[in-house]
Amino acid sequence: MQTPKVLGGIDFGLMDPETYRDMSATKVITADTYDDDGYPIDMGLMDPRLGVIDPGLECRTCGSHSGSCNGHFGHIELAAPVIHVGFTKLIRRLLRSTCRECGRLALDEAQRDEFRERYERAEELGDDQHDVLKAAVRQARKASTCPFCGEPQADIKHEKPTTYYEVQDVLSGEYSERIAAAMQPDEEEDDPGTSPQELAEKTDIALDRINEIMAGEFRPRKEDRRAIEKALDLDLTEEDMNKLMPSDIRDWFEDIPDEDLEVLGIDSQDSRPEWMILTVLPVPPVTTRPSITLDNGQRSEDDLTHKLVDIIRINQRFMENREAGAPQLIIEDLWELLQYHVTTFVDNEISGTPPARHRSGRPLKTLSQRLKGKEGRFRGSLSGKRVNFSARTVISPDPTLSLNEVGVPDRVATEMTQTLNVTERNVEEARQYVRNGPEAHPGANYVRRPDGRRLKVTEKNCEELAEKVEADWEVNRHLVDGDIVIFNRQPSLHRMSIMAHEVVVMPYKTFRLNTVVCPPYNADFDGDEMNMHALQNEEARAEARVLMRVQEQILSPRFGGNIIGAIQDHISGTYLLTHSNPQFTETQALDLLRATRVDELPEADGVDDDGREYWTGQTLFSELLPDDLSLHFSSSTGDDVVIENGQLVEGTIDEDAVGAFGGEVVDTLTKEYGETRSRIFINEIASLAMRAIMHFGFSIGIDDESIPPEAEEQVDDAIESAYERVQELIATYEAGELESLPGRGVDETLEMKIMQTLGKARDSAGEIADQHFGDDNPAVVMARSGARGSMLNLTQMAGSVGQQAVRGERINRGYEDRTLSHYRANDLSAEAHGFVENSYRGGLTPEEFFFHAMGGREGLVDTAVRTSKSGYLQRRLINALSELEAQYDGSVRDTSGRIVQFEFGEDGTSPVKVSSGEGDGIDVDGIVDRVVDAEFSSDDEKERFLGERTPATNLSEHTGPGGTKATETGVESDD
Amino acid sequence: MTEYEHVTDDMEAVVEATELPPRLKTEVYEALDRKAAESDVTIEQATDIATGVENRYIETRVDPLDPVGTVSAQSIGEPGTQMTMNTFHYAGVAEIDVTQGLPRLIELVDARKTPDTPMMTVHLDGEYATDREKAHEVVWSIEATRILALGDVSTNVADMLVRIDLNDDTLLERWPTHSDPSEVAAIIAETIEDSLGVNTRQSGTVVEFGPSEPSYRELLQLVERLREIVFKGIEEIERVVIRKEEIDGDEEFVLYTEGSAFGDTLDIEGVDASRTTCNNIHEIYRNLGVEAARETIIDETKNTLEEQGLDDVNVRHLMLVADIMTNNGEIDSIGRHGISGSKDSVLARAAFEVTVNHLLDAAIHGEYDELDGVIENVIAGKPISLGTGDVDLRMGSRVVSDD
Ligand SMILES: [Mg+2]
Ligand SMILES: [Zn+2]
Ligand SMILES: [Zn+2]
């Protein structure tokens, strides 16, 4: 077996043409790919020396078959050098800053030293070195002559993308006309004009010569030209653009000495600038551009292959034409065409260059496009990889599962496998898996013999194969109950979006979860899908069990409280169970507790009128609490909750007690009694609550929001009087008597006051409605207990929906001076600007409905914008902070060792273990008072309080220590 | 011997033997001292207390090798999905609009040079804080006073004159050190001469001036430019709102400004520089240094989250973000132009944004990727050096030795 190699580092640089040739498996000279028989053509783009993609064929370079051969580069000898588009800016910079004659950087020694020093300083300080380089280029560009050889420097014009010109001022072709025009007398300007004699005198040029020049028979030399220009105050030059061919540039760059490149921050060893001009084009291996065979047997080539075909065709035409001695114009055209194809081969999204297109009109995806963007190589295939052993399906709830478990459909379990290393001790078990075959669960899909051969288990060979299985074999068995898998719901916004669960294999097609894990995943069951990953080595499985299991994630690091706990109906259930403390008969009580560990009822709370024993809801709830738990807090319902020694003495158990997002009881249990105890409690409270809500029955219908006619009248009155007040405000405003609030205009003030008035109207409508709802109204129960919904929802259903707003204001848009054509222009009244006086139950008028839709639409748009913005924010935050890690010394450093914090969060306190608002979470005074003033009832309690031992981690629902399924139910395992 | 009366040497020995940091030891001493003053505390109890506190301390430490960076990033990013997008929201001061919610959070981590809605909270010193008149003096030296706030401007086209009728009361109110309005009018006239380059005629509280040569266009332009002149206060500050607030049981005046000029404001007499703040982190950085900038980033992000009802986010996460933003000694943004763009690793930069350019530049500069970071190693298919990947511990078979 080959020793796996570990990547130590990656060196970046340019390659020189000789290296391209050396590493090339073959020169590619023909644009054809396959011959008539479908075999790849020699020295073509699909040459088998470049690697193989068809199964069965052998690579002619390394001898391996497709799948094990990574492919090999080939090369094309370009007929003429072409520019690499990625480096056009740098090429421009080099042309401008170096001498066209001797190639040296046009900076004298002092300037070089200065820039070299600045560059090093920038590197040390972590500043942008690019700025220094740019400054050096700018400085060098200023030189009009080379400080080394004295050659005058022409300006360089860059025509995007890949054309460069030298710009020189040369004598204009119409110099004689221009001189004559300047010498003409101009009567209007009172200019007498210049005679040739005068000009000769002024310029010190012989008169004959002047005459010749004026006749256009003699081109004045530079000095004479300057003299004439000065004398006549005119410009005789025009810009001459001399195109620099890539070959010229290449020659130029070859002259640049290594030490000059260092000043410009170019690595002269690995990246000589002339290598930016390509003379040899590497041909990527066939494996990077596999062709696909369509259904009709036709081959469809990859975009890169198409591009390479173009390059080879033009390259050939170029060579043929040059050999045939074609005119320069044709050669230049072909050269440009070759440049175009190489350019688009590298990057097909260059502005100003039409992208190369597929026959169908779709722009080709060439090298840069393969790397870029979300679906590109970097973000799409390197940072995020596709994996085996994963499954995805719809999720549905299952309250009988533990929160640590996940229901896995049998058809998933038979597909995902775990490797079982066969030993003497499990050989029978292993054989049984194989014997069951690939279809029956729990079976096996593959076996691996000690010699490394992998055999597929089939329905036919399973019996036979099972007998052959011995120690040292490997069996890929199906997932079975108790296996650990990773479960994930996207978007994975925090670490609780990926947790480890224990498998429970189940029939049907969905993944099943306990509903208490919905909050961390942010999952619901309206069609959400989730992903499951089966772990493939012991290390990963151990880490998943110890660190990633759901019960280890009960506390959220964001706020240090529990994120897993009772939700929705669980809360309604515990509310109903404890709020008015109802009584239950023995049968009822046992039924309520049937899915918990409790199998014996405590002493009855009393005897009812019929002489039967009864138990109260609070007593039953207390059965789930540890015996030494004492807590005081106030509930969301508004009463004080007192728990003493594991007994709920008074108070309602609702969201603030057992809810996800910081329910007191769950939070305390997790922090003081450990994750395992907390998991048991959450599981049990969820099932007790479900039993309770089923006992009482709980539903909501349209009648639950109806209020008596007299209440409706009161609501109408309240709204009517608000309308009157609004009218008064408008009248004051129109009379110009409205006093504006400080810092606001009158218009704004009016709007604010109207909004206020109408807001109050809605609230009073709500209050009126509230008075008519009993405490047992299901909507009220849900709102009070924190299960779902709010009193505002109820107000809107029964009282009045209220003001609709767009951008925080009353609705003001629509037609000119009015919102809808139903209203008069400039109507400022409540109803014309989106006040919905009806309730949802009563029904909205068409106008109200329309305004309501406007407000609703804004909400939808807001959500859409928000998800994309916050997703990007999240990506940036993660990217910036991902390297930070707490160290053994308590400091926070990045992976290269740079210290960011000397102590995490200034005091080293873990955000998971301490709630956000609690400072460092150490209540010294509390500890002192407790130790000195109160006896501990037991050593256990003392130990728990002083925290001398952390409870042993329970690793599975099925094995100890701590609470397991077996001990939870008090039933001994059967096997 | 400690300075605590009731803490015995034995107790001290017990506490000193713990791993607690000085901060917590002091707290334990104080608590013991308080308790021992009321009732007897045995040495056993003191030992229990010390171990109790120590255990609680050890238990609440952040785990070594914890990837705290990612956890903090998630803890700030995740609630971002619950924030509103509505830019304007009425903050504590109803009169001043301040960018809130997600846009503000983005603005902060972007380290934008100027915030969308710059503002300052100016606290006052001594009697300036309690005396309304005095407080107003500070207001007038901060708020930019332009001509329209001082009087009426009219143009006389016939005479080619701009005429300003200044309001006596306003002048005296805004220039409290003067008692004669015409004195103030003289100051105003002078300012106009200096900034417009015209000659003015002043009589009482009326100021007149016109273009040097009669030109209607010139005249209108003069009026336009006149409106821009700041006669008093700081140009950037459009509006100041004064509010009476209760701070630590005392009532005092606090100023809120629309627009910010932190440095200039701190120099103004009556401004309490130690409590005055500004929502532009760069201004804080320029005037008070990088530590103050870090503190401001924490405060501003915290306030932004709290305003949205996300007050449960642990500050330690915000601290880490602020610390990485200021790690260089100056403010770096989170993203392509800041931290992510200046990472050592080519692959990490390429994987974030502008992939191709980073690769090409790396080639030219002959860069070498050491594969230290997280993203590079994910790309290279190696375990990352965080958390369990940072531990050199592996499962292996036991080698049977001879003895
Ligand atoms: Mg859903
Ligand atoms: Zn090969
Ligand atoms: Zn030269």
JSON list of N, CA, C and O in Angstrom, two decimals, chain A residues 575-589:
[
{"chain": "A", "resi": 575, "resn": "TYR", "atom": "N", "xyz": [-49.12, 24.13, 31.14]},
{"chain": "A", "resi": 575, "resn": "TYR", "atom": "CA", "xyz": [-49.96, 25.21, 31.67]},
{"chain": "A", "resi": 575, "resn": "TYR", "atom": "C", "xyz": [-51.28, 24.64, 32.18]},
{"chain": "A", "resi": 575, "resn": "TYR", "atom": "O", "xyz": [-51.70, 24.90, 33.31]},
{"chain": "A", "resi": 576, "resn": "LEU", "atom": "N", "xyz": [-51.92, 23.85, 31.34]},
{"chain": "A", "resi": 576, "resn": "LEU", "atom": "CA", "xyz": [-53.20, 23.26, 31.73]},
{"chain": "A", "resi": 576, "resn": "LEU", "atom": "C", "xyz": [-53.02, 22.37, 32.96]},
{"chain": "A", "resi": 576, "resn": "LEU", "atom": "O", "xyz": [-53.89, 22.30, 33.84]},
{"chain": "A", "resi": 577, "resn": "LEU", "atom": "N", "xyz": [-51.88, 21.69, 33.02]},
{"chain": "A", "resi": 577, "resn": "LEU", "atom": "CA", "xyz": [-51.62, 20.75, 34.10]},
{"chain": "A", "resi": 577, "resn": "LEU", "atom": "C", "xyz": [-51.41, 21.46, 35.43]},
{"chain": "A", "resi": 577, "resn": "LEU", "atom": "O", "xyz": [-51.80, 20.94, 36.48]},
{"chain": "A", "resi": 578, "resn": "THR", "atom": "N", "xyz": [-50.78, 22.62, 35.39]},
{"chain": "A", "resi": 578, "resn": "THR", "atom": "CA", "xyz": [-50.37, 23.24, 36.65]},
{"chain": "A", "resi": 578, "resn": "THR", "atom": "C", "xyz": [-51.09, 24.54, 36.99]},
{"chain": "A", "resi": 578, "resn": "THR", "atom": "O", "xyz": [-51.05, 24.98, 38.14]},
{"chain": "A", "resi": 579, "resn": "HIS", "atom": "N", "xyz": [-51.73, 25.20, 36.00]},
{"chain": "A", "resi": 579, "resn": "HIS", "atom": "CA", "xyz": [-52.21, 26.55, 36.27]},
{"chain": "A", "resi": 579, "resn": "HIS", "atom": "C", "xyz": [-53.28, 26.58, 37.37]},
{"chain": "A", "resi": 579, "resn": "HIS", "atom": "O", "xyz": [-53.12, 27.24, 38.38]},
{"chain": "A", "resi": 580, "resn": "SER", "atom": "N", "xyz": [-54.35, 25.83, 37.15]},
{"chain": "A", "resi": 580, "resn": "SER", "atom": "CA", "xyz": [-55.37, 25.82, 38.20]},
{"chain": "A", "resi": 580, "resn": "SER", "atom": "C", "xyz": [-55.26, 24.57, 39.06]},
{"chain": "A", "resi": 580, "resn": "SER", "atom": "O", "xyz": [-56.16, 24.25, 39.82]},
{"chain": "A", "resi": 581, "resn": "ASN", "atom": "N", "xyz": [-54.12, 23.90, 38.90]},
{"chain": "A", "resi": 581, "resn": "ASN", "atom": "CA", "xyz": [-53.81, 22.70, 39.69]},
{"chain": "A", "resi": 581, "resn": "ASN", "atom": "C", "xyz": [-54.98, 21.71, 39.76]},
{"chain": "A", "resi": 581, "resn": "ASN", "atom": "O", "xyz": [-55.51, 21.45, 40.83]},
{"chain": "A", "resi": 582, "resn": "PRO", "atom": "N", "xyz": [-55.36, 21.14, 38.62]},
{"chain": "A", "resi": 582, "resn": "PRO", "atom": "CA", "xyz": [-56.50, 20.22, 38.60]},
{"chain": "A", "resi": 582, "resn": "PRO", "atom": "C", "xyz": [-56.20, 18.89, 39.30]},
{"chain": "A", "resi": 582, "resn": "PRO", "atom": "O", "xyz": [-55.04, 18.59, 39.58]},
{"chain": "A", "resi": 583, "resn": "GLN", "atom": "N", "xyz": [-57.26, 18.15, 39.58]},
{"chain": "A", "resi": 583, "resn": "GLN", "atom": "CA", "xyz": [-57.09, 16.86, 40.27]},
{"chain": "A", "resi": 583, "resn": "GLN", "atom": "C", "xyz": [-57.32, 15.71, 39.30]},
{"chain": "A", "resi": 583, "resn": "GLN", "atom": "O", "xyz": [-58.14, 15.80, 38.39]},
{"chain": "A", "resi": 584, "resn": "PHE", "atom": "N", "xyz": [-56.58, 14.63, 39.53]},
{"chain": "A", "resi": 584, "resn": "PHE", "atom": "CA", "xyz": [-56.68, 13.47, 38.67]},
{"chain": "A", "resi": 584, "resn": "PHE", "atom": "C", "xyz": [-56.89, 12.21, 39.50]},
{"chain": "A", "resi": 584, "resn": "PHE", "atom": "O", "xyz": [-56.35, 12.11, 40.61]},
{"chain": "A", "resi": 585, "resn": "THR", "atom": "N", "xyz": [-57.67, 11.30, 38.97]},
{"chain": "A", "resi": 585, "resn": "THR", "atom": "CA", "xyz": [-57.83, 10.01, 39.65]},
{"chain": "A", "resi": 585, "resn": "THR", "atom": "C", "xyz": [-56.59, 9.17, 39.39]},
{"chain": "A", "resi": 585, "resn": "THR", "atom": "O", "xyz": [-55.73, 9.54, 38.59]},
{"chain": "A", "resi": 586, "resn": "GLU", "atom": "N", "xyz": [-56.51, 8.04, 40.04]},
{"chain": "A", "resi": 586, "resn": "GLU", "atom": "CA", "xyz": [-55.33, 7.18, 39.91]},
{"chain": "A", "resi": 586, "resn": "GLU", "atom": "C", "xyz": [-55.09, 6.78, 38.45]},
{"chain": "A", "resi": 586, "resn": "GLU", "atom": "O", "xyz": [-53.99, 6.89, 37.93]},
{"chain": "A", "resi": 587, "resn": "THR", "atom": "N", "xyz": [-56.16, 6.36, 37.78]},
{"chain": "A", "resi": 587, "resn": "THR", "atom": "CA", "xyz": [-56.03, 5.93, 36.39]},
{"chain": "A", "resi": 587, "resn": "THR", "atom": "C", "xyz": [-55.52, 7.08, 35.53]},
{"chain": "A", "resi": 587, "resn": "THR", "atom": "O", "xyz": [-54.61, 6.92, 34.72]},
{"chain": "A", "resi": 588, "resn": "GLN", "atom": "N", "xyz": [-56.14, 8.23, 35.74]},
{"chain": "A", "resi": 588, "resn": "GLN", "atom": "CA", "xyz": [-55.73, 9.39, 34.94]},
{"chain": "A", "resi": 588, "resn": "GLN", "atom": "C", "xyz": [-54.27, 9.73, 35.23]},
{"chain": "A", "resi": 588, "resn": "GLN", "atom": "O", "xyz": [-53.49, 10.00, 34.30]},
{"chain": "A", "resi": 589, "resn": "ALA", "atom": "N", "xyz": [-53.91, 9.74, 36.50]},
{"chain": "A", "resi": 589, "resn": "ALA", "atom": "CA", "xyz": [-52.55, 10.11, 36.88]},
{"chain": "A", "resi": 589, "resn": "ALA", "atom": "C", "xyz": [-51.55, 9.15, 36.26]},
{"chain": "A", "resi": 589, "resn": "ALA", "atom": "O", "xyz": [-50.53, 9.57, 35.70]}
]
